[in-house]
Amino acid sequence: MLIDVHAHLFTAGMLNRHPFWGPAMKVQGLTVGHFSLGTKQRKTAANDQEAEANLLARMTHAARRELMAQRGVDHLVLSTPSHAFMYWAEDFGNTYARICNDELSAYCAQDPAHFSFWCHANLADPQEAAREIRRAVTLLGARGVCVGGANFKGLQAHDEALFPVWEVLAGLDVPIMVHGYNQSIWLGEKHHEDRFETSSIVGDCVDETLFFWYLICGGALDTFPTLKTYITHAGGMAVFQLGRLAELNKAMAPDTRNRRPLLDYLPNFWFDLDVHTPALRRGVVDVVGVDQLLYGTNFGGAYDNGDPTRDLGLDEAQREKIRSGNARRLLKLDVI
């Protein structure tokens, strides 16, 4: 069996919910506030209505199942696209989280054999985020929460203001999925100053690394030792710089609050193999181990690198842990 835990979804009900923030699919790309997601791809729509229709056509159950069949995927775990996290949108950020969770839950309920979801929560408002996570998990069936890696409107993962969120997640025994998001949306009308889409293409990996570093250094895993986190894109840069982080946490970070060596917290983290060469994937396997790896590919996104568990020298039992066994255990997907 193959479970892909990294796939995003827009429904019609998740679009055009706010006169400014949207989010909206337009000819120039996904638009949130002043920001539009740039692309070098040829324009495929004559107007905004056609652009939205094209997007939603790719999001139907039938279209998703067809692509899943082509790629051998049996089950997808869906999440709100990261550009629409709305941490900067004041009260609408809370409203949009509830909208997303209702929409994701309804979508998955139509075909639970093939779809589950990560809920969304507005971490810029930790108390409300904690309440919404509890609602989404206990009433709507969410398997965990998907969050951006850094800068929840000024809050970072080390901030004790976020402890109510970590407390709810630990109490419910559901994991965090960390996916960086485009920080240039914060720039408003100056978002074009983010040259080359850097805050998304490079910044996602920076965000994900910061979450790993800040969650440990801020002492959250000492206060909530059962808290579990899955970091996309092979952990950003955390795995590749793990030795540096571990050594300098002791030698050069006097304000850190972690009570144990940094490497002792690795069992709290899961990663995927969403890097672009087998050599790098083998390195992640060697450092992390097969028991802490998930199958996540940004399914249906901007690229497709095939099965990331191939050509790594893994036996079938090891591959199956990554392809489904670890996700079943972490997300409690045993019913599938």
Short mmCIF file of C-alpha atoms in Angstrom, two decimals:
data_model
loop_
_atom_site.label_atom_id
_atom_site.label_comp_id
_atom_site.label_asym_id
_atom_site.label_seq_id
_atom_site.Cartn_x
_atom_site.Cartn_y
_atom_site.Cartn_z
CA MET A 1 0.00 0.00 0.00
CA LEU A 2 1.11 3.57 -0.66
CA ILE A 3 0.04 6.56 1.48
CA ASP A 4 1.19 10.01 0.34
CA VAL A 5 0.94 12.40 3.30
CA HIS A 6 1.84 15.60 1.40
CA ALA A 7 -0.90 16.75 -0.97
CA HIS A 8 -2.77 20.06 -1.09
CA LEU A 9 -6.40 20.81 -1.90
CA PHE A 10 -8.56 23.76 -2.86
CA THR A 11 -12.31 23.36 -3.09
CA ALA A 12 -14.71 25.93 -4.48
CA GLY A 13 -15.68 26.71 -0.90
CA MET A 14 -12.07 27.59 -0.02
CA LEU A 15 -11.81 30.24 -2.76
CA ASN A 16 -13.08 33.83 -2.87
CA ARG A 17 -14.01 34.00 0.81
CA HIS A 18 -12.74 37.52 1.48
CA PRO A 19 -12.88 40.66 -0.74
CA PHE A 20 -9.17 41.34 -0.25
CA TRP A 21 -7.49 38.16 0.94
CA GLY A 22 -9.39 35.83 -1.35
CA PRO A 23 -7.77 33.44 -1.96
CA ALA A 24 -8.52 33.57 -5.68
CA MET A 25 -7.26 31.73 -8.72
CA LYS A 26 -6.58 34.24 -11.49
CA VAL A 27 -4.88 34.23 -14.87
CA GLN A 28 -1.65 35.41 -13.27
CA GLY A 29 -1.79 32.60 -10.67
CA LEU A 30 -3.03 31.99 -7.14
CA THR A 31 -3.69 35.40 -5.58
CA VAL A 32 -3.75 36.22 -1.86
CA GLY A 33 -4.13 39.90 -1.04
CA HIS A 34 -1.64 41.87 -3.14
CA PHE A 35 0.41 38.73 -3.86
CA SER A 36 0.13 36.51 -6.93
CA LEU A 37 2.15 33.32 -7.26
CA GLY A 38 4.46 33.86 -10.22
CA THR A 39 5.11 31.22 -12.84
CA LYS A 40 7.05 30.84 -16.08
CA GLN A 41 4.54 28.32 -17.36
CA ARG A 42 2.50 29.28 -20.41
CA LYS A 43 -0.82 30.90 -19.50
CA THR A 44 -3.58 28.34 -20.00
CA ALA A 45 -6.63 30.46 -19.22
CA ALA A 46 -8.23 33.36 -21.09
CA ASN A 47 -9.73 34.89 -17.95
CA ASP A 48 -9.96 34.48 -14.19
CA GLN A 49 -13.10 32.34 -14.37
CA GLU A 50 -11.38 29.87 -16.69
CA ALA A 51 -8.28 29.82 -14.46
CA GLU A 52 -10.40 28.93 -11.43
CA ALA A 53 -12.30 26.26 -13.37
CA ASN A 54 -9.01 24.71 -14.50
CA LEU A 55 -7.75 24.58 -10.92
CA LEU A 56 -10.91 23.05 -9.50
CA ALA A 57 -11.05 20.47 -12.32
CA ARG A 58 -7.74 19.09 -11.04
CA MET A 59 -9.12 18.90 -7.50
CA THR A 60 -12.17 16.70 -8.06
CA HIS A 61 -12.28 13.25 -6.50
CA ALA A 62 -12.24 11.65 -9.93
CA ALA A 63 -9.25 13.67 -11.15
CA ARG A 64 -7.31 12.95 -7.98
CA ARG A 65 -8.09 9.22 -8.11
CA GLU A 66 -7.02 9.07 -11.75
CA LEU A 67 -3.62 10.62 -10.98
CA MET A 68 -3.30 8.43 -7.88
CA ALA A 69 -3.86 5.34 -10.01
CA GLN A 70 -1.19 6.48 -12.47
CA ARG A 71 1.32 6.88 -9.62
CA GLY A 72 0.27 3.85 -7.60
CA VAL A 73 -0.97 5.91 -4.63
CA ASP A 74 -3.72 4.34 -2.55
CA HIS A 75 -4.42 7.14 -0.07
CA LEU A 76 -3.76 10.90 0.12
CA VAL A 77 -3.59 13.06 3.22
CA LEU A 78 -4.67 16.54 2.11
CA SER A 79 -3.91 19.98 3.52
CA THR A 80 -4.62 23.64 2.86
CA PRO A 81 -2.12 25.07 0.32
CA SER A 82 0.54 26.95 2.24
CA HIS A 83 0.13 30.25 0.40
CA ALA A 84 -3.35 30.47 1.94
CA PHE A 85 -2.42 29.97 5.61
CA MET A 86 -3.70 33.51 6.39
CA TYR A 87 -1.58 34.09 9.50
CA TRP A 88 -1.41 37.78 8.53
CA ALA A 89 -5.16 38.26 7.91
CA GLU A 90 -6.35 39.21 11.43
CA ASP A 91 -9.78 37.77 12.34
CA PHE A 92 -10.23 36.33 8.86
CA GLY A 93 -7.34 33.99 9.66
CA ASN A 94 -9.53 32.27 12.26
CA THR A 95 -12.57 32.28 9.99
CA TYR A 96 -10.59 30.82 7.12
CA ALA A 97 -9.23 28.00 9.28
CA ARG A 98 -12.79 26.94 10.10
CA ILE A 99 -13.77 27.18 6.44
CA CYS A 100 -10.82 25.03 5.37
CA ASN A 101 -11.51 22.36 7.96
CA ASP A 102 -15.18 22.11 7.13
CA GLU A 103 -14.35 21.88 3.42
CA LEU A 104 -11.53 19.35 3.82
CA SER A 105 -13.65 17.19 6.11
CA ALA A 106 -16.60 17.19 3.72
CA TYR A 107 -14.34 16.35 0.77
CA CYS A 108 -12.74 13.39 2.56
CA ALA A 109 -16.07 12.13 3.91
CA GLN A 110 -17.20 11.52 0.33
CA ASP A 111 -14.38 8.99 -0.18
CA PRO A 112 -12.67 8.08 3.11
CA ALA A 113 -10.98 5.06 1.53
CA HIS A 114 -8.81 7.38 -0.56
CA PHE A 115 -8.62 10.67 1.36
CA SER A 116 -7.81 11.98 4.85
CA PHE A 117 -6.75 15.48 5.90
CA TRP A 118 -4.50 17.63 8.02
CA CYS A 119 -6.50 20.44 9.58
CA HIS A 120 -5.60 24.11 9.35
CA ALA A 121 -5.32 26.50 12.31
CA ASN A 122 -4.40 30.16 12.66
CA LEU A 123 -1.24 29.98 14.79
CA ALA A 124 -1.12 33.77 14.91
CA ASP A 125 -3.94 33.37 17.47
CA PRO A 126 -2.75 30.42 19.61
CA GLN A 127 -5.78 30.14 21.88
CA GLU A 128 -8.20 30.07 18.95
CA ALA A 129 -5.86 27.73 17.05
CA ALA A 130 -5.95 25.28 19.95
CA ARG A 131 -9.76 25.36 20.00
CA GLU A 132 -9.99 24.85 16.24
CA ILE A 133 -7.54 21.95 16.26
CA ARG A 134 -9.58 20.23 18.95
CA ARG A 135 -12.76 20.74 16.93
CA ALA A 136 -11.18 19.53 13.70
CA VAL A 137 -9.67 16.40 15.26
CA THR A 138 -12.49 15.34 17.56
CA LEU A 139 -15.50 16.33 15.43
CA LEU A 140 -14.26 16.42 11.83
CA GLY A 141 -11.72 13.59 11.76
CA ALA A 142 -8.49 15.50 11.08
CA ARG A 143 -5.33 13.41 11.47
CA GLY A 144 -3.17 16.31 12.68
CA VAL A 145 -2.49 19.95 11.83
CA CYS A 146 -0.49 21.49 8.99
CA VAL A 147 1.43 24.65 9.97
CA GLY A 148 3.93 27.01 8.38
CA GLY A 149 7.45 26.66 9.65
CA ALA A 150 8.13 30.15 10.95
CA ASN A 151 6.77 33.60 11.70
CA PHE A 152 3.15 33.16 12.66
CA LYS A 153 2.62 36.93 12.48
CA GLY A 154 5.61 37.51 14.71
CA LEU A 155 5.39 34.32 16.78
CA GLN A 156 8.01 31.61 16.31
CA ALA A 157 7.86 27.98 17.37
CA HIS A 158 10.03 28.71 20.44
CA ASP A 159 7.51 31.20 21.83
CA GLU A 160 5.68 29.99 24.94
CA ALA A 161 2.57 31.74 23.63
CA LEU A 162 2.23 28.69 21.35
CA PHE A 163 2.32 26.20 24.21
CA PRO A 164 -1.52 25.93 24.30
CA VAL A 165 -1.33 24.61 20.72
CA TRP A 166 1.36 22.07 21.53
CA GLU A 167 -0.57 21.03 24.65
CA VAL A 168 -3.72 20.24 22.67
CA LEU A 169 -1.78 18.30 20.04
CA ALA A 170 0.08 16.27 22.65
CA GLY A 171 -3.14 15.60 24.55
CA LEU A 172 -4.94 14.43 21.41
CA ASP A 173 -1.84 12.49 20.32
CA VAL A 174 -1.92 13.87 16.78
CA PRO A 175 1.10 15.20 14.88
CA ILE A 176 2.13 18.49 13.33
CA MET A 177 2.91 18.68 9.62
CA VAL A 178 5.36 21.53 8.94
CA HIS A 179 5.29 23.13 5.49
CA GLY A 180 6.98 26.47 4.88
CA TYR A 181 4.95 29.26 3.29
CA ASN A 182 5.62 32.34 1.20
CA GLN A 183 6.71 35.04 3.63
CA SER A 184 6.61 37.66 0.86
CA ILE A 185 2.83 37.85 1.26
CA TRP A 186 3.68 39.93 4.36
CA LEU A 187 5.20 42.57 2.09
CA GLY A 188 1.81 43.64 0.74
CA GLU A 189 2.17 45.93 -2.26
CA LYS A 190 5.94 45.48 -2.07
CA HIS A 191 5.75 41.69 -2.53
CA HIS A 192 7.48 42.09 -5.90
CA GLU A 193 10.65 42.91 -3.95
CA ASP A 194 10.89 39.20 -3.21
CA ARG A 195 12.96 38.51 -6.31
CA PHE A 196 12.78 35.10 -7.98
CA GLU A 197 10.07 33.79 -5.59
CA THR A 198 12.89 33.27 -3.10
CA SER A 199 10.81 33.31 0.07
CA SER A 200 8.87 30.33 -1.23
CA ILE A 201 11.44 28.33 -3.20
CA VAL A 202 14.30 28.77 -0.72
CA GLY A 203 12.30 30.13 2.20
CA ASP A 204 10.12 27.05 2.63
CA CYS A 205 13.22 25.06 3.52
CA VAL A 206 14.44 27.82 5.82
CA ASP A 207 11.05 27.91 7.59
CA GLU A 208 11.09 24.15 8.08
CA THR A 209 14.60 24.22 9.49
CA LEU A 210 13.69 27.04 11.85
CA PHE A 211 10.71 25.10 13.19
CA PHE A 212 12.94 22.12 14.03
CA TRP A 213 15.54 24.37 15.69
CA TYR A 214 13.10 26.58 17.57
CA LEU A 215 10.84 23.79 18.81
CA ILE A 216 13.86 22.09 20.42
CA CYS A 217 15.69 25.20 21.60
CA GLY A 218 12.53 26.70 23.07
CA GLY A 219 12.03 23.73 25.37
CA ALA A 220 8.66 22.67 23.93
CA LEU A 221 9.72 19.03 23.73
CA ASP A 222 10.74 19.02 27.39
CA THR A 223 7.35 20.40 28.38
CA PHE A 224 5.47 18.18 25.89
CA PRO A 225 7.72 15.14 25.40
CA THR A 226 5.17 13.20 23.33
CA LEU A 227 4.66 15.98 20.75
CA LYS A 228 5.22 14.62 17.23
CA THR A 229 6.24 16.59 14.15
CA TYR A 230 6.56 15.68 10.46
CA ILE A 231 8.67 18.14 8.44
CA THR A 232 8.26 18.19 4.67
CA HIS A 233 10.96 18.52 1.99
CA ALA A 234 13.23 16.15 3.92
CA GLY A 235 13.28 18.53 6.87
CA GLY A 236 14.32 21.61 4.93
CA MET A 237 18.00 21.87 5.84
CA ALA A 238 17.76 20.36 9.33
CA VAL A 239 18.83 16.82 8.42
CA PHE A 240 21.67 17.99 6.16
CA GLN A 241 23.06 20.28 8.87
CA LEU A 242 22.12 18.07 11.83
CA GLY A 243 25.63 17.71 13.18
CA ARG A 244 26.21 21.46 13.09
CA LEU A 245 22.91 22.13 14.87
CA ALA A 246 23.66 19.54 17.53
CA GLU A 247 27.16 20.76 18.30
CA LEU A 248 26.41 24.49 18.24
CA ASN A 249 23.27 24.09 20.33
CA LYS A 250 25.72 23.22 23.12
CA ALA A 251 28.55 25.59 22.27
CA MET A 252 27.07 28.79 20.83
CA ALA A 253 23.41 29.09 21.87
CA PRO A 254 23.42 30.19 25.53
CA ASP A 255 19.69 30.98 25.67
CA THR A 256 18.49 27.55 24.58
CA ARG A 257 16.10 25.88 26.99
CA ASN A 258 16.35 22.26 25.85
CA ARG A 259 17.39 20.05 28.77
CA ARG A 260 18.85 17.22 26.71
CA PRO A 261 21.27 17.03 23.78
CA LEU A 262 19.64 18.05 20.52
CA LEU A 263 19.97 14.61 18.93
CA ASP A 264 17.98 13.06 21.77
CA TYR A 265 14.86 14.74 20.34
CA LEU A 266 15.06 13.07 16.92
CA PRO A 267 12.46 10.41 17.86
CA ASN A 268 9.92 13.24 18.04
CA PHE A 269 10.40 14.03 14.33
CA TRP A 270 9.44 12.43 11.05
CA PHE A 271 10.67 13.48 7.61
CA ASP A 272 9.98 12.58 3.99
CA LEU A 273 12.31 12.00 1.05
CA ASP A 274 11.20 14.97 -1.06
CA VAL A 275 14.65 15.88 -2.33
CA HIS A 276 15.60 15.47 -5.93
CA THR A 277 18.33 12.84 -6.23
CA PRO A 278 18.67 9.28 -4.90
CA ALA A 279 22.05 10.17 -3.38
CA LEU A 280 20.51 12.81 -1.12
CA ARG A 281 17.62 10.50 -0.24
CA ARG A 282 20.06 7.78 0.77
CA GLY A 283 21.74 10.31 3.04
CA VAL A 284 18.42 11.13 4.71
CA VAL A 285 17.73 7.42 5.22
CA ASP A 286 21.18 6.91 6.73
CA VAL A 287 20.83 9.84 9.13
CA VAL A 288 17.17 9.50 10.12
CA GLY A 289 16.47 5.78 9.74
CA VAL A 290 13.49 4.14 8.05
CA ASP A 291 11.28 4.21 11.16
CA GLN A 292 11.05 8.04 11.07
CA LEU A 293 10.38 8.51 7.37
CA LEU A 294 7.10 9.09 5.54
CA TYR A 295 6.11 9.11 1.88
CA GLY A 296 5.39 12.73 0.90
CA THR A 297 5.80 14.15 -2.59
CA ASN A 298 3.77 17.38 -2.90
CA PHE A 299 1.39 15.20 -4.90
CA GLY A 300 0.16 16.90 -8.05
CA GLY A 301 2.40 19.92 -7.47
CA ALA A 302 5.03 21.63 -9.58
CA TYR A 303 7.21 18.55 -10.07
CA ASP A 304 7.12 14.76 -10.07
CA ASN A 305 10.27 12.81 -9.25
CA GLY A 306 8.64 9.40 -9.19
CA ASP A 307 8.79 7.01 -6.26
CA PRO A 308 11.35 8.46 -3.80
CA THR A 309 11.90 5.04 -2.17
CA ARG A 310 13.37 3.51 -5.33
CA ASP A 311 17.09 3.00 -5.91
CA LEU A 312 17.99 3.48 -2.25
CA GLY A 313 19.13 -0.06 -1.45
CA LEU A 314 16.12 -0.68 0.80
CA ASP A 315 14.53 -4.09 1.21
CA GLU A 316 10.77 -4.48 0.83
CA ALA A 317 10.08 -4.35 4.55
CA GLN A 318 11.99 -1.06 4.84
CA ARG A 319 10.24 0.41 1.80
CA GLU A 320 6.83 -0.54 3.15
CA LYS A 321 7.53 1.26 6.41
CA ILE A 322 8.14 4.47 4.46
CA ARG A 323 5.37 3.87 1.92
CA SER A 324 2.62 3.14 4.43
CA GLY A 325 3.57 1.58 7.76
CA ASN A 326 4.93 4.69 9.46
CA ALA A 327 1.98 6.82 8.28
CA ARG A 328 -0.49 4.26 9.58
CA ARG A 329 1.19 4.41 12.98
CA LEU A 330 1.71 8.18 13.18
CA LEU A 331 -1.66 9.25 11.78
CA LYS A 332 -3.67 6.30 13.15
CA LEU A 333 -4.65 5.16 9.69
CA ASP A 334 -5.00 1.50 10.65
CA VAL A 335 -8.57 1.42 9.37
CA ILE A 336 -7.38 1.97 5.79
#
